[in-house]
PDB file of C-alpha atoms in Angstrom:
ATOM      1  CA  MET H  64      22.163 -43.487   0.731  1.00  0.00           C
ATOM      2  CA  VAL H  65      25.479 -44.591  -0.582  1.00  0.00           C
ATOM      3  CA  ARG H  66      26.107 -40.418  -1.831  1.00  0.00           C
ATOM      4  CA  ILE H  67      25.468 -39.517   1.730  1.00  0.00           C
ATOM      5  CA  VAL H  68      28.005 -41.952   3.234  1.00  0.00           C
ATOM      6  CA  ILE H  69      30.370 -40.876   0.513  1.00  0.00           C
ATOM      7  CA  PHE H  70      29.360 -37.221   1.162  1.00  0.00           C
ATOM      8  CA  TRP H  71      30.114 -37.793   5.202  1.00  0.00           C
ATOM      9  CA  LEU H  72      33.094 -39.609   4.634  1.00  0.00           C
ATOM     10  CA  LYS H  73      34.777 -36.734   2.714  1.00  0.00           C
ATOM     11  CA  TYR H  74      33.294 -33.799   4.974  1.00  0.00           C
ATOM     12  CA  PRO H  75      35.341 -35.116   7.694  1.00  0.00           C
ATOM     13  CA  MET H  76      38.516 -35.282   5.762  1.00  0.00           C
ATOM     14  CA  GLN H  77      38.305 -31.724   4.446  1.00  0.00           C
ATOM     15  CA  LYS H  78      37.495 -30.453   7.335  1.00  0.00           C
ATOM     16  CA  SER H  79      40.508 -32.128   9.410  1.00  0.00           C
ATOM     17  CA  LYS H  80      42.652 -30.831   6.224  1.00  0.00           C
ATOM     18  CA  LEU H  81      41.439 -27.531   6.839  1.00  0.00           C
ATOM     19  CA  LYS H  82      42.120 -27.498  10.434  1.00  0.00           C
ATOM     20  CA  TYR H  83      45.845 -28.689   9.521  1.00  0.00           C
ATOM     21  CA  SER H  84      46.516 -26.291   6.888  1.00  0.00           C
ATOM     22  CA  ILE H  85      45.384 -23.788   9.292  1.00  0.00           C
ATOM     23  CA  PHE H  86      47.888 -25.188  11.851  1.00  0.00           C
ATOM     24  CA  ILE H  87      50.787 -25.033   9.760  1.00  0.00           C
ATOM     25  CA  LEU H  88      50.133 -21.542   8.560  1.00  0.00           C
ATOM     26  CA  THR H  89      49.648 -20.488  12.176  1.00  0.00           C
ATOM     27  CA  PHE H  90      52.730 -22.523  13.032  1.00  0.00           C
ATOM     28  CA  PHE H  91      55.008 -21.114  10.247  1.00  0.00           C
ATOM     29  CA  PHE H  92      53.679 -17.348  11.397  1.00  0.00           C
ATOM     30  CA  CYS H  93      54.703 -18.002  14.857  1.00  0.00           C
ATOM     31  CA  VAL H  94      58.414 -19.312  13.728  1.00  0.00           C
ATOM     32  CA  LYS H  95      58.825 -16.337  11.475  1.00  0.00           C
ATOM     33  CA  MET H  96      57.880 -13.490  14.291  1.00  0.00           C
ATOM     34  CA  MET H  97      60.192 -15.445  16.757  1.00  0.00           C
ATOM     35  CA  ASN H  98      62.890 -15.560  14.277  1.00  0.00           C
ATOM     36  CA  ALA H  99      62.223 -11.779  13.516  1.00  0.00           C
ATOM     37  CA  GLN H 100      62.450 -11.003  17.065  1.00  0.00           C
ATOM     38  CA  ASP H 101      65.566 -13.012  17.323  1.00  0.00           C
ATOM     39  CA  VAL H 102      67.360 -10.752  14.844  1.00  0.00           C
ATOM     40  CA  LEU H 103      65.675  -7.661  16.460  1.00  0.00           C
ATOM     41  CA  THR H 104      67.431  -8.844  19.771  1.00  0.00           C
ATOM     42  CA  LEU H 105      70.761  -9.511  18.011  1.00  0.00           C
ATOM     43  CA  ARG H 106      70.945  -6.012  16.169  1.00  0.00           C
ATOM     44  CA  ASP H 107      70.518  -4.242  19.314  1.00  0.00           C
ATOM     45  CA  ALA H 108      72.957  -6.627  21.591  1.00  0.00           C
ATOM     46  CA  PHE H 109      75.634  -5.914  18.432  1.00  0.00           C
ATOM     47  CA  LYS H 110      75.241  -2.233  19.352  1.00  0.00           C
ATOM     48  CA  VAL H 111      76.490  -2.298  22.598  1.00  0.00           C
ATOM     49  CA  ALA H 112      78.491  -5.495  22.641  1.00  0.00           C
ATOM     50  CA  SER H 113      81.893  -3.711  22.140  1.00  0.00           C
ATOM     51  CA  GLN H 114      80.935  -1.519  25.197  1.00  0.00           C
ATOM     52  CA  SER H 115      82.127  -3.978  28.151  1.00  0.00           C
ATOM     53  CA  LYS H 116      83.255  -7.641  28.412  1.00  0.00           C
ATOM     54  CA  ALA H 117      79.841  -8.317  30.360  1.00  0.00           C
ATOM     55  CA  GLN H 118      77.988  -6.941  26.881  1.00  0.00           C
ATOM     56  CA  SER H 119      80.031  -9.050  24.834  1.00  0.00           C
ATOM     57  CA  GLN H 120      79.512 -12.243  26.941  1.00  0.00           C
ATOM     58  CA  LYS H 121      75.663 -11.541  26.580  1.00  0.00           C
ATOM     59  CA  PHE H 122      75.804 -10.712  22.962  1.00  0.00           C
ATOM     60  CA  LEU H 123      77.778 -14.141  22.176  1.00  0.00           C
ATOM     61  CA  GLU H 124      74.978 -15.761  24.506  1.00  0.00           C
ATOM     62  CA  LEU H 125      72.175 -14.544  22.560  1.00  0.00           C
ATOM     63  CA  ALA H 126      73.891 -15.426  19.258  1.00  0.00           C
ATOM     64  CA  GLU H 127      74.545 -18.925  20.283  1.00  0.00           C
ATOM     65  CA  ASP H 128      71.364 -19.572  21.268  1.00  0.00           C
ATOM     66  CA  ALA H 129      69.865 -18.129  18.062  1.00  0.00           C
ATOM     67  CA  TYR H 130      71.889 -19.933  16.001  1.00  0.00           C
ATOM     68  CA  SER H 131      71.449 -23.205  18.072  1.00  0.00           C
ATOM     69  CA  GLU H 132      67.682 -22.944  17.107  1.00  0.00           C
ATOM     70  CA  ASP H 133      68.034 -21.477  13.539  1.00  0.00           C
ATOM     71  CA  LYS H 134      71.078 -21.880  11.255  1.00  0.00           C
ATOM     72  CA  SER H 135      70.341 -19.067   8.945  1.00  0.00           C
ATOM     73  CA  ALA H 136      73.248 -17.137   7.283  1.00  0.00           C
ATOM     74  CA  VAL H 137      72.169 -14.018   9.231  1.00  0.00           C
ATOM     75  CA  LYS H 138      72.282 -15.820  12.365  1.00  0.00           C
ATOM     76  CA  GLN H 139      75.742 -17.658  11.631  1.00  0.00           C
ATOM     77  CA  GLY H 140      77.103 -13.956  10.471  1.00  0.00           C
ATOM     78  CA  TYR H 141      76.159 -12.616  13.817  1.00  0.00           C
ATOM     79  CA  LEU H 142      77.712 -15.344  15.858  1.00  0.00           C
ATOM     80  CA  GLY H 143      80.817 -14.634  14.176  1.00  0.00           C
ATOM     81  CA  VAL H 144      80.402 -11.337  15.141  1.00  0.00           C
ATOM     82  CA  ALA H 145      79.688 -12.217  18.573  1.00  0.00           C
ATOM     83  CA  LEU H 146      83.069 -14.532  18.705  1.00  0.00           C
ATOM     84  CA  ALA H 147      85.050 -11.877  17.162  1.00  0.00           C
ATOM     85  CA  VAL H 148      84.136  -8.942  19.579  1.00  0.00           C
ATOM     86  CA  SER H 149      84.492 -11.025  22.337  1.00  0.00           C
ATOM     87  CA  ALA H 150      87.954 -12.023  21.458  1.00  0.00           C
ATOM     88  CA  SER H 151      88.831  -8.327  21.821  1.00  0.00           C
ATOM     89  CA  PHE H 152      87.849  -8.884  25.747  1.00  0.00           C
ATOM     90  CA  SER H 153      90.167 -12.226  25.944  1.00  0.00           C
ATOM     91  CA  LYS H 154      93.399 -11.885  28.110  1.00  0.00           C
ATOM     92  CA  ASN H 155      94.986 -15.015  26.678  1.00  0.00           C
ATOM     93  CA  ILE H 156      96.398 -14.155  23.058  1.00  0.00           C
ATOM     94  CA  PHE H 157      95.823 -17.352  21.534  1.00  0.00           C
ATOM     95  CA  THR H 158      92.358 -17.334  22.730  1.00  0.00           C
ATOM     96  CA  LYS H 159      91.847 -13.818  21.171  1.00  0.00           C
ATOM     97  CA  ILE H 160      93.715 -15.034  18.073  1.00  0.00           C
ATOM     98  CA  GLY H 161      91.266 -18.178  17.726  1.00  0.00           C
ATOM     99  CA  ASP H 162      88.387 -16.495  18.679  1.00  0.00           C
ATOM    100  CA  PHE H 163      88.615 -13.928  16.233  1.00  0.00           C
ATOM    101  CA  ASN H 164      89.727 -15.797  13.332  1.00  0.00           C
ATOM    102  CA  LYS H 165      86.826 -18.422  14.166  1.00  0.00           C
ATOM    103  CA  GLY H 166      84.390 -15.486  13.912  1.00  0.00           C
ATOM    104  CA  LYS H 167      85.901 -13.953  10.929  1.00  0.00           C
ATOM    105  CA  LYS H 168      85.784 -17.484   9.204  1.00  0.00           C
ATOM    106  CA  MET H 169      81.741 -18.074  10.258  1.00  0.00           C
ATOM    107  CA  ILE H 170      80.898 -14.256   8.729  1.00  0.00           C
ATOM    108  CA  ASP H 171      82.825 -14.895   5.613  1.00  0.00           C
ATOM    109  CA  GLN H 172      81.108 -18.432   4.993  1.00  0.00           C
ATOM    110  CA  ALA H 173      77.626 -16.800   6.069  1.00  0.00           C
ATOM    111  CA  ILE H 174      78.178 -14.252   3.242  1.00  0.00           C
ATOM    112  CA  GLU H 175      79.168 -16.734   0.715  1.00  0.00           C
ATOM    113  CA  VAL H 176      75.569 -18.530   1.657  1.00  0.00           C
ATOM    114  CA  ASP H 177      73.777 -15.438   1.198  1.00  0.00           C
ATOM    115  CA  GLY H 178      76.542 -12.784  -0.518  1.00  0.00           C
ATOM    116  CA  LYS H 179      73.406 -10.181  -1.571  1.00  0.00           C
ATOM    117  CA  ASN H 180      72.247 -10.260   2.076  1.00  0.00           C
ATOM    118  CA  ILE H 181      72.882  -6.359   3.375  1.00  0.00           C
ATOM    119  CA  GLU H 182      72.756  -7.189   6.877  1.00  0.00           C
ATOM    120  CA  LEU H 183      75.725  -9.482   6.539  1.00  0.00           C
ATOM    121  CA  ARG H 184      77.479  -7.214   4.676  1.00  0.00           C
ATOM    122  CA  LEU H 185      76.850  -4.535   7.232  1.00  0.00           C
ATOM    123  CA  ILE H 186      78.211  -6.700  10.234  1.00  0.00           C
ATOM    124  CA  ARG H 187      81.317  -7.949   8.383  1.00  0.00           C
ATOM    125  CA  LEU H 188      81.685  -4.063   7.534  1.00  0.00           C
ATOM    126  CA  GLY H 189      81.591  -3.187  11.353  1.00  0.00           C
ATOM    127  CA  ILE H 190      84.207  -6.040  11.933  1.00  0.00           C
ATOM    128  CA  GLN H 191      86.822  -5.126   9.318  1.00  0.00           C
ATOM    129  CA  ALA H 192      86.594  -1.238   9.997  1.00  0.00           C
ATOM    130  CA  ASN H 193      87.260  -1.769  13.981  1.00  0.00           C
ATOM    131  CA  ALA H 194      89.625  -4.817  13.790  1.00  0.00           C
ATOM    132  CA  PRO H 195      93.318  -4.122  14.298  1.00  0.00           C
ATOM    133  CA  LYS H 196      95.245  -4.230  10.723  1.00  0.00           C
ATOM    134  CA  ILE H 197      97.263  -6.810  11.875  1.00  0.00           C
ATOM    135  CA  ALA H 198      94.649  -8.969  11.958  1.00  0.00           C
ATOM    136  CA  GLY H 199      94.669  -8.706   8.227  1.00  0.00           C
ATOM    137  CA  TYR H 200      90.628  -8.386   7.940  1.00  0.00           C
ATOM    138  CA  TYR H 201      89.891  -5.464   6.199  1.00  0.00           C
ATOM    139  CA  ARG H 202      89.854  -6.633   2.490  1.00  0.00           C
ATOM    140  CA  ASN H 203      86.191  -6.157   1.951  1.00  0.00           C
ATOM    141  CA  ILE H 204      85.898  -2.778   3.384  1.00  0.00           C
ATOM    142  CA  ASP H 205      85.243  -0.591  -0.017  1.00  0.00           C
ATOM    143  CA  GLU H 206      83.276  -3.497  -1.534  1.00  0.00           C
ATOM    144  CA  ASP H 207      80.626  -3.793   1.389  1.00  0.00           C
ATOM    145  CA  LYS H 208      80.466  -0.056   1.733  1.00  0.00           C
ATOM    146  CA  ASP H 209      79.398   0.271  -1.891  1.00  0.00           C
ATOM    147  CA  PHE H 210      77.147  -2.524  -1.605  1.00  0.00           C
ATOM    148  CA  ILE H 211      75.443  -0.761   1.151  1.00  0.00           C
ATOM    149  CA  LYS H 212      75.149   2.366  -0.213  1.00  0.00           C
ATOM    150  CA  LYS H 213      73.668   1.041  -3.600  1.00  0.00           C
ATOM    151  CA  ASN H 214      71.189  -1.305  -1.936  1.00  0.00           C
ATOM    152  CA  LEU H 215      70.261  -0.009   0.974  1.00  0.00           C
ATOM    153  CA  SER H 216      67.148   1.976  -0.877  1.00  0.00           C
ATOM    154  CA  LYS H 217      66.126  -1.441  -1.815  1.00  0.00           C
ATOM    155  CA  VAL H 218      65.720  -2.338   1.946  1.00  0.00           C
ATOM    156  CA  ASN H 219      61.702  -2.848   2.848  1.00  0.00           C
ATOM    157  CA  ASP H 220      62.381  -3.834   6.334  1.00  0.00           C
ATOM    158  CA  GLN H 221      62.318  -0.337   8.317  1.00  0.00           C
ATOM    159  CA  ASN H 222      63.727  -2.116  11.569  1.00  0.00           C
ATOM    160  CA  LEU H 223      66.762  -3.261   9.404  1.00  0.00           C
ATOM    161  CA  LYS H 224      66.826   0.333   7.362  1.00  0.00           C
ATOM    162  CA  GLN H 225      67.079   1.921  10.839  1.00  0.00           C
ATOM    163  CA  PHE H 226      69.788  -0.304  11.994  1.00  0.00           C
ATOM    164  CA  ILE H 227      71.755   0.148   9.156  1.00  0.00           C
ATOM    165  CA  GLN H 228      71.254   4.058   9.023  1.00  0.00           C
ATOM    166  CA  GLY H 229      71.966   4.077  12.696  1.00  0.00           C
ATOM    167  CA  PHE H 230      75.305   2.561  11.822  1.00  0.00           C
ATOM    168  CA  ILE H 231      76.096   4.925   8.811  1.00  0.00           C
ATOM    169  CA  ASP H 232      75.367   7.962  11.246  1.00  0.00           C
ATOM    170  CA  ASP H 233      77.328   6.649  14.162  1.00  0.00           C
ATOM    171  CA  THR H 234      80.481   5.269  12.377  1.00  0.00           C
ATOM    172  CA  ASP H 235      83.093   7.318  10.112  1.00  0.00           C
ATOM    173  CA  VAL H 236      83.321   4.299   7.977  1.00  0.00           C
ATOM    174  CA  PHE H 237      80.890   6.393   5.340  1.00  0.00           C
TER     175      PHE H 237
END
């Protein structure tokens, strides 16, 4: 009788542990999927952000929302890019310089955290290649180009690989 009671007491705990484990795995899977969707949305917005002030503003809002939910280096980098791009549409010279400097600082900090991230290198390259020389933000162009060329074949994420290849094909930087 004691064995039955002990088994009965253990079994519900094991069952609840299994439910808890399944819940945790499902939760992390959903978070990972939402994170991946955020990055895809940011990539799409990045492609068109420089076309108009409205597109730039939309990109900035998406990047701010994504970064507020997840303070990852990639999302910090995209927020930095969004600030730098939106600065180009500002009429006020002080706002323009301030936002650009804040954006480039965020990009560089993200790369300090995750320097081997090819996506961060690509978005920094995109900003540096298009920034006016007077901004003084061009020192990593060759370094980032070399890094991207050497590491593109190692990228497993097909969406990221297509994003990078599209950038290479659409720009005269390479």
